[in-house]
Short mmCIF file of N, CA, C and O in Angstrom, two decimals:
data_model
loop_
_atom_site.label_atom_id
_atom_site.label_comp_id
_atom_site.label_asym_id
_atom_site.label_seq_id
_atom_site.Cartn_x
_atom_site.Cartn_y
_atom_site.Cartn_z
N UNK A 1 0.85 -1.17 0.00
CA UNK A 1 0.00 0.00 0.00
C UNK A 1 0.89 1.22 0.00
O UNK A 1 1.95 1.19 0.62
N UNK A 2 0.51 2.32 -0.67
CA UNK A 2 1.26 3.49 -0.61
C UNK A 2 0.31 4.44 0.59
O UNK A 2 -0.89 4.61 0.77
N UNK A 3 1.74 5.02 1.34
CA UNK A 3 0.83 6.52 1.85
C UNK A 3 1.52 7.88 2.17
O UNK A 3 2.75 7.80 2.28
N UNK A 4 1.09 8.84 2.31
CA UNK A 4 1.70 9.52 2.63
C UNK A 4 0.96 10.54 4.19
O UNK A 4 -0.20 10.57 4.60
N UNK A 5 2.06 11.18 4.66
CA UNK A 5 1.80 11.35 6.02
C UNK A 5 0.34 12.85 5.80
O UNK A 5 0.17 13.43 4.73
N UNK A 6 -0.10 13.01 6.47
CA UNK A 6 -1.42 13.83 6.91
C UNK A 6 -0.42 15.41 6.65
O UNK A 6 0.80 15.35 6.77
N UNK A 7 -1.14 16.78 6.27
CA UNK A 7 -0.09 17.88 6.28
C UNK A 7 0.31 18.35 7.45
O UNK A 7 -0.42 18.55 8.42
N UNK A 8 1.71 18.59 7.38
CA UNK A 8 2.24 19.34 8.63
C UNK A 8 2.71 17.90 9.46
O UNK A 8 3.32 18.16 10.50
N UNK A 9 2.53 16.53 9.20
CA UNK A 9 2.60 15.71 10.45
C UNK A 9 4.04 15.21 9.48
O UNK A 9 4.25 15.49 8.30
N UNK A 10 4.76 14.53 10.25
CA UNK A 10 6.36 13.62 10.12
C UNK A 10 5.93 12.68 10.97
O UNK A 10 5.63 12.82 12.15
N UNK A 11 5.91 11.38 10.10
CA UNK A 11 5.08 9.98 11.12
C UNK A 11 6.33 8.91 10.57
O UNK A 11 6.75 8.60 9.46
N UNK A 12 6.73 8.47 12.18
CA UNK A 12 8.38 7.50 12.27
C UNK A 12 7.73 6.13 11.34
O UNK A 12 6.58 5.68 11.43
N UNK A 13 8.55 5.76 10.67
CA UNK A 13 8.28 4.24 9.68
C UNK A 13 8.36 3.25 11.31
O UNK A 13 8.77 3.40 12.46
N UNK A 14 7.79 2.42 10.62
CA UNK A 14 7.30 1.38 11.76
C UNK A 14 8.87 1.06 12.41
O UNK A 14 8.96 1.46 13.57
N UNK A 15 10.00 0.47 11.91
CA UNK A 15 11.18 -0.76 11.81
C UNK A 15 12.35 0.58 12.56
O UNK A 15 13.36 0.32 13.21
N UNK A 16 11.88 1.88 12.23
CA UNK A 16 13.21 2.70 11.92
C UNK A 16 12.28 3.87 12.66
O UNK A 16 11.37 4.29 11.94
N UNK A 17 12.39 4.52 14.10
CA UNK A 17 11.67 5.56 14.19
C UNK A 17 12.72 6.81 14.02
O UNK A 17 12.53 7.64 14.91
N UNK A 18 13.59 7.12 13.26
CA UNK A 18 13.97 8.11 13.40
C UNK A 18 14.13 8.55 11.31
O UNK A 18 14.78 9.42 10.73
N UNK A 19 13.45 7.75 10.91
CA UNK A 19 13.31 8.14 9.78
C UNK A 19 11.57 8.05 9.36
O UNK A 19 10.72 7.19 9.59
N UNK A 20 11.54 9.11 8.76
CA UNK A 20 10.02 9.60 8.80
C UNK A 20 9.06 9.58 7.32
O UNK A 20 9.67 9.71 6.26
N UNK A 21 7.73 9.42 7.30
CA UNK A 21 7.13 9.47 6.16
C UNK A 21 6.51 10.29 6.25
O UNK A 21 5.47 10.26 6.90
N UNK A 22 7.11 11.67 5.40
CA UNK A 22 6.36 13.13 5.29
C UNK A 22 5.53 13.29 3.90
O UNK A 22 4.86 12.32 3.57
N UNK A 23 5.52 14.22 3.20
CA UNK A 23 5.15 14.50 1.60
C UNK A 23 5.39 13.74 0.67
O UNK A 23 4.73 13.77 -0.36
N UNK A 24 6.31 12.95 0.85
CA UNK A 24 6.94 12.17 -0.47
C UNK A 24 6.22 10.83 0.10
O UNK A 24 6.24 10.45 1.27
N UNK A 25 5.51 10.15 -1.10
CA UNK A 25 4.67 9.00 -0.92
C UNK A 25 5.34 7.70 -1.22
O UNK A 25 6.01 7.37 -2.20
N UNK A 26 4.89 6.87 0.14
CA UNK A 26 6.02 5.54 0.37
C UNK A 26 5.05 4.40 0.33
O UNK A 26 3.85 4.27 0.57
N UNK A 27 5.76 3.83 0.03
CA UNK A 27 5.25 2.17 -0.06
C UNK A 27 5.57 1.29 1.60
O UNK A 27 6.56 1.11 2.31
N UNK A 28 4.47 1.02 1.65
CA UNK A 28 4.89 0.03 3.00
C UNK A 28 3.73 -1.10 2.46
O UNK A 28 3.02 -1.17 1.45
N UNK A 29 3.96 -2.16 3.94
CA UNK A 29 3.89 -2.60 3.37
C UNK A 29 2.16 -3.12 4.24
O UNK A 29 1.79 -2.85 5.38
N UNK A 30 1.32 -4.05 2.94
CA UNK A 30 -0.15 -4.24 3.31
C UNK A 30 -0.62 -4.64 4.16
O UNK A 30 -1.84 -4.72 4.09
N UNK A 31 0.06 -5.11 5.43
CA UNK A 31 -0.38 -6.24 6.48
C UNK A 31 -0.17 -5.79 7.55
O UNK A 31 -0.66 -6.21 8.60
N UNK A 32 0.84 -4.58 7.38
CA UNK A 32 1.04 -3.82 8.91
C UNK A 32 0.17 -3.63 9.49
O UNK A 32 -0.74 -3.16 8.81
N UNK A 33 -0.18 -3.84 11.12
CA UNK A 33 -0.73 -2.87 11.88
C UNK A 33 -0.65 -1.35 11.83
O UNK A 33 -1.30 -0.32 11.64
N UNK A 34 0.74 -1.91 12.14
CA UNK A 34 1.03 -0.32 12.87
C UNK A 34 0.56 0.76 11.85
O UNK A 34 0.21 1.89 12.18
N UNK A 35 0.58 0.24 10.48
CA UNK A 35 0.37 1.72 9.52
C UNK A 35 -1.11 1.27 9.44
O UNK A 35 -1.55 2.42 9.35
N UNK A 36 -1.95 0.70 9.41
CA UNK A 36 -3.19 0.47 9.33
C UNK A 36 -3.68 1.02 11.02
O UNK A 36 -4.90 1.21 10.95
N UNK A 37 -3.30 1.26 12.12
CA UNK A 37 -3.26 2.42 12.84
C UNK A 37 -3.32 3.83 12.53
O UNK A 37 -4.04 4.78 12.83
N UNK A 38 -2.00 3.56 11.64
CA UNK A 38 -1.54 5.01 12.14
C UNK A 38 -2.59 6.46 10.59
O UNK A 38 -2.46 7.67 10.44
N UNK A 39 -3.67 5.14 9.67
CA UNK A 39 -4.33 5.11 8.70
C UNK A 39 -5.35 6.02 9.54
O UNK A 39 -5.77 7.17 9.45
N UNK A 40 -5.53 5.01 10.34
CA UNK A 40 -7.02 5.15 10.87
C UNK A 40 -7.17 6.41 11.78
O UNK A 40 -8.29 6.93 11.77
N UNK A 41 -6.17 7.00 12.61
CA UNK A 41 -5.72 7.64 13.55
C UNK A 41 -5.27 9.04 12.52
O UNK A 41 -4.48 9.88 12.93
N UNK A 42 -5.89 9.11 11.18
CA UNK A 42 -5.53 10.13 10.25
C UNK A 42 -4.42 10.84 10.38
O UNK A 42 -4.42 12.01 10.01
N UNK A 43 -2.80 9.98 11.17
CA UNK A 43 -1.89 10.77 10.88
C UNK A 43 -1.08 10.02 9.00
O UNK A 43 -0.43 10.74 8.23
N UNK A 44 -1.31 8.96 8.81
CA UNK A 44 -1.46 8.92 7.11
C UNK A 44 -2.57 8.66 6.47
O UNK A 44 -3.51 8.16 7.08
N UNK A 45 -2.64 8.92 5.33
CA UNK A 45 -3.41 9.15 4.35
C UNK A 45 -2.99 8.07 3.08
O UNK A 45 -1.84 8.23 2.66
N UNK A 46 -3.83 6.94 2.38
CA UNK A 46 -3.55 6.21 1.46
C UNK A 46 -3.90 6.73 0.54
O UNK A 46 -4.80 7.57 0.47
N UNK A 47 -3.13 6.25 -0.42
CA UNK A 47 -2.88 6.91 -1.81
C UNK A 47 -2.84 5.65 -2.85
O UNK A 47 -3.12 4.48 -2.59
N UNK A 48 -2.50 6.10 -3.88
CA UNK A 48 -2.70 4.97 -5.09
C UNK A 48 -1.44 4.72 -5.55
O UNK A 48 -0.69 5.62 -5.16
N UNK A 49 -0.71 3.67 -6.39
CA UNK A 49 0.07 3.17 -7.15
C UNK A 49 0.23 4.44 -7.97
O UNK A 49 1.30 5.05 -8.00
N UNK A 50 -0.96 4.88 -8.69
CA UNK A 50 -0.69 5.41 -10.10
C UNK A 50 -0.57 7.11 -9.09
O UNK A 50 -0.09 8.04 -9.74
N UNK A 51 -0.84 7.32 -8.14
CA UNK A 51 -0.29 8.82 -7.65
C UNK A 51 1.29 8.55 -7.27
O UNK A 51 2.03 9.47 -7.61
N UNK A 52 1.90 7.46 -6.63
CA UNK A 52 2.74 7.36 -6.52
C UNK A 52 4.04 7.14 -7.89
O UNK A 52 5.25 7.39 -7.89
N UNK A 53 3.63 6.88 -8.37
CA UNK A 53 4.37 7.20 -10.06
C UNK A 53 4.40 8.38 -10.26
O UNK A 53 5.44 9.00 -10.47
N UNK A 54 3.23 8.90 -10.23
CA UNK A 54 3.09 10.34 -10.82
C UNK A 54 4.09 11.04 -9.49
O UNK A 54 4.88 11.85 -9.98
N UNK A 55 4.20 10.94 -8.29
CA UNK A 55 5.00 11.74 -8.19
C UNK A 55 6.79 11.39 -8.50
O UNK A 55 7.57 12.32 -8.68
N UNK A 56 7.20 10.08 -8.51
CA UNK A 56 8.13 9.81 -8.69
C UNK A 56 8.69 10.72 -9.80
O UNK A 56 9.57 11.57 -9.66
N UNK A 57 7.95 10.33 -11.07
CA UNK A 57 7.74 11.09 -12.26
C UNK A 57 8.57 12.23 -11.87
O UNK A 57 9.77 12.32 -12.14
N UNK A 58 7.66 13.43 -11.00
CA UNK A 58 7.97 14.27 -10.55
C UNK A 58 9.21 15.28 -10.25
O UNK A 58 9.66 16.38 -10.57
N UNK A 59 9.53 13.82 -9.18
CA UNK A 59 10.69 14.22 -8.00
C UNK A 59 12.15 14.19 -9.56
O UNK A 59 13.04 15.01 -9.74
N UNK A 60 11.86 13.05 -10.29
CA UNK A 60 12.88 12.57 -11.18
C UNK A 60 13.06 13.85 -12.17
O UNK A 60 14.20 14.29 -12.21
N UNK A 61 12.20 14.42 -12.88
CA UNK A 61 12.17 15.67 -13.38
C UNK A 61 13.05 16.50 -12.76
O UNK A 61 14.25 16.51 -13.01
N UNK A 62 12.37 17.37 -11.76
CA UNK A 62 12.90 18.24 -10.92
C UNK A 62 14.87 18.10 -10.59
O UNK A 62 15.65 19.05 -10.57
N UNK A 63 15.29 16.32 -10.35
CA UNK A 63 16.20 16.29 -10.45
C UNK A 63 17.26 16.63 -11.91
O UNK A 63 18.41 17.06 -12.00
N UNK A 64 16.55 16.34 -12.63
CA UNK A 64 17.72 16.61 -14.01
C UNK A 64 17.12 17.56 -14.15
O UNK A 64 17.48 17.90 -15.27
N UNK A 65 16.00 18.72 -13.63
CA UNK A 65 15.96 19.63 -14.14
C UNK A 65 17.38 20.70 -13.34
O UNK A 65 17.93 21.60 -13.97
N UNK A 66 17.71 20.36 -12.06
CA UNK A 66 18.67 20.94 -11.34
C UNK A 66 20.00 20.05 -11.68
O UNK A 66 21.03 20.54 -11.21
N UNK A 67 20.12 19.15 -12.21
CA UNK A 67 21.36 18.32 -12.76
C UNK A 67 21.92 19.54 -14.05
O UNK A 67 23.06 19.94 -14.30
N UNK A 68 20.46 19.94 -14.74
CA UNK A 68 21.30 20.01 -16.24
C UNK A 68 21.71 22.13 -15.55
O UNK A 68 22.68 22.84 -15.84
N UNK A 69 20.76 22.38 -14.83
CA UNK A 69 21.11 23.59 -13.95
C UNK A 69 22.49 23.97 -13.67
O UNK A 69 22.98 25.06 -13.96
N UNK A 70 23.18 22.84 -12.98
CA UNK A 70 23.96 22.73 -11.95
C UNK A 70 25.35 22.63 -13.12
O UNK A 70 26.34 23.33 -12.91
N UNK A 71 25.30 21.83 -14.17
CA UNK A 71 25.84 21.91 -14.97
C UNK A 71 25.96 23.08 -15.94
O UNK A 71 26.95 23.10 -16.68
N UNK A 72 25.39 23.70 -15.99
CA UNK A 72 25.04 24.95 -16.86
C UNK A 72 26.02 25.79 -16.51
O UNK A 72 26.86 26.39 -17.18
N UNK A 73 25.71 25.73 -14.89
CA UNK A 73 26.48 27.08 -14.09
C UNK A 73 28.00 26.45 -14.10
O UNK A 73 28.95 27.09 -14.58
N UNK A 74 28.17 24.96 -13.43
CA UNK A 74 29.61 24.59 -13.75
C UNK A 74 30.01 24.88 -14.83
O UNK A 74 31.23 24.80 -14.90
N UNK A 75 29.39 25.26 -15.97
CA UNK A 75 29.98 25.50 -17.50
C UNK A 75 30.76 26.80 -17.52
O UNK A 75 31.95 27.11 -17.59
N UNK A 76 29.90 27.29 -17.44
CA UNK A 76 29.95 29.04 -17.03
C UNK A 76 31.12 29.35 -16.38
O UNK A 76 32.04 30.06 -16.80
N UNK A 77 31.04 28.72 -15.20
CA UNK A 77 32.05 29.34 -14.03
C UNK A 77 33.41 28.74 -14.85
O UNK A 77 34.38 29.47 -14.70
N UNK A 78 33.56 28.00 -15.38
CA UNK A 78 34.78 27.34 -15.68
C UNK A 78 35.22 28.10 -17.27
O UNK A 78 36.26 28.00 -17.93
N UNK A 79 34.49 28.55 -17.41
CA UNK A 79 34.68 29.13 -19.13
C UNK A 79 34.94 30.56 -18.34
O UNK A 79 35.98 31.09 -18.74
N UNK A 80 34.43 31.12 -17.58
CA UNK A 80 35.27 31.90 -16.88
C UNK A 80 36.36 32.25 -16.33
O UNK A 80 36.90 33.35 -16.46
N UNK A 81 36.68 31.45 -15.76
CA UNK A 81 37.84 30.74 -14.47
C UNK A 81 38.89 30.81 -16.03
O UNK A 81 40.02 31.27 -16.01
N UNK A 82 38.44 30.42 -16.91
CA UNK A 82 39.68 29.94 -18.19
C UNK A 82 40.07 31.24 -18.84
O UNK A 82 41.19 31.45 -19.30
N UNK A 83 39.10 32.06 -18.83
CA UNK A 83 39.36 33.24 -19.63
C UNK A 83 40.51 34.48 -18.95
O UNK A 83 41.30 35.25 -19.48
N UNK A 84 40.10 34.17 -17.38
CA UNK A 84 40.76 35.47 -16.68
C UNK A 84 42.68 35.07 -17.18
O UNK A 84 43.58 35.84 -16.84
#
């Protein structure tokens, strides 16, 4: 099952409490209690397979959109750095 945490809340993964399921939508897994608690107790919220793609989608974008960024400026600075 995918979920993601309620807004404003940071809710500890069952195995690991010091790592948290905030905005970004996680897969756990279907049989848990504890997240079928923590469901019911509206600090997460279930979500779908196909929202969870879509944000992956997302997050993956955003990264090469700051990859090809990040590179841009390393271009720059160095075509600089060469000229002085």
């Amino acid at each position: 099952m995918y979920v993601v945490a309620a807004k404003g809340l940071k809710v500890p993964k069952e195995f690991n409490p010091h790592d948290y399921i905030e905005q970004v939508i996680t897969k756990v897994p279907d049989d848990s209690a504890y997240y079928a608690r923590r469901i019911t107790d509206t600090d997460l919220e279930e979500t779908t397979e196909d929202a969870y793609k879509a944000q992956q989608a997302e997050i993956a974008a955003a990264a090469a959109e700051a990859a090809a960024e990040l590179e841009k400026a390393t271009k720059k600075q160095t075509k600089n750095s060469t000229a002085s």
